Amino acid sequence: MEKNNKKIILCGYNWAGCKALELLLNRNYEVFVYTHESPWHVNNLIEFCNQKKVKFSTEKITLNNLPFLPNIITSIYYRYIIDEEVINIVNKKIFNLHPSLLPEYQGCSSLTWAMVNGETNCGFTYHYIEKEVDKGNIILQVEEKIYEFDTQQSLYSRIMFKSLEYFNEVLDMVIANNPGKKQPIKGSFYKRGCPHNGELNIEWNTEKQKRFIKAMIHPPLDPAKYKGKNIFSFDDLENI
């Protein structure tokens, strides 16, 4: 297969994946999409692909199911870890959007954990993908404030909307062979799953309890729980 500089693979999902596809099509790329089935409350990239007549697959991207040899692969909210053999086939011109200021909050639920832990700032990082998850060189990083009145929903939405404003800039940097900068060795990692299994601990101080309740607000996902009951606000907790 011969590489074509106007062919690109998007591994994407949710609103951010839809927006990335729109931006790529506006640049006249031939795009193939790897994505996931969406529940009713998640922006449907499959539906958007059908509307735009873009070919897609819900299978995990592998070397054996590539539709063509792309010049670049981009991962925007893709939920599978991309194998090393796929990374190597594009000479490592493969990049990801991660919702944290790497190397802090590698892994999953980054923004939620940042809220729970009482961070005053968070952000997003575009980085090259390497074999080790969330360890690749940083291409671009932007810091954003966490407001006292934020919920998980408002913070997540704001970070995603802001991050896609930089997508074209990052793509141009990758095309230009910008190497990015190495991440510091030290950082933090959080495994997949809801922080503290969604259960509020009454032994936390009042401020952490309030933060945790807000960090769990992202309807229709479950809110914080205490003794099996839904906690939508601190008042709910006081009334138990």
Short mmCIF file of N, CA and C in Angstrom, two decimals, residues 17 31 89 117 152 171 184 232:
data_model
loop_
_atom_site.label_atom_id
_atom_site.label_comp_id
_atom_site.label_asym_id
_atom_site.label_seq_id
_atom_site.Cartn_x
_atom_site.Cartn_y
_atom_site.Cartn_z
N GLY A 17 -15.29 13.26 18.86
CA GLY A 17 -15.02 12.49 17.64
C GLY A 17 -15.78 13.04 16.45
N VAL A 31 -11.28 10.21 4.91
CA VAL A 31 -11.23 9.74 6.29
C VAL A 31 -11.91 8.38 6.42
N ILE A 89 3.17 1.52 11.85
CA ILE A 89 2.92 1.54 10.41
C ILE A 89 2.83 2.96 9.85
N ASN A 117 -10.14 15.47 43.80
CA ASN A 117 -8.90 15.73 44.53
C ASN A 117 -8.71 17.21 44.88
N GLN A 152 -19.19 17.80 36.98
CA GLN A 152 -18.46 17.00 35.99
C GLN A 152 -18.94 17.33 34.59
N LEU A 171 -2.80 19.09 14.28
CA LEU A 171 -2.63 18.30 13.06
C LEU A 171 -1.52 18.87 12.19
N PRO A 184 7.63 14.74 31.77
CA PRO A 184 8.37 14.42 32.99
C PRO A 184 8.10 12.98 33.39
N PHE A 232 -27.78 14.06 45.16
CA PHE A 232 -27.68 15.06 44.11
C PHE A 232 -27.08 16.37 44.60
#
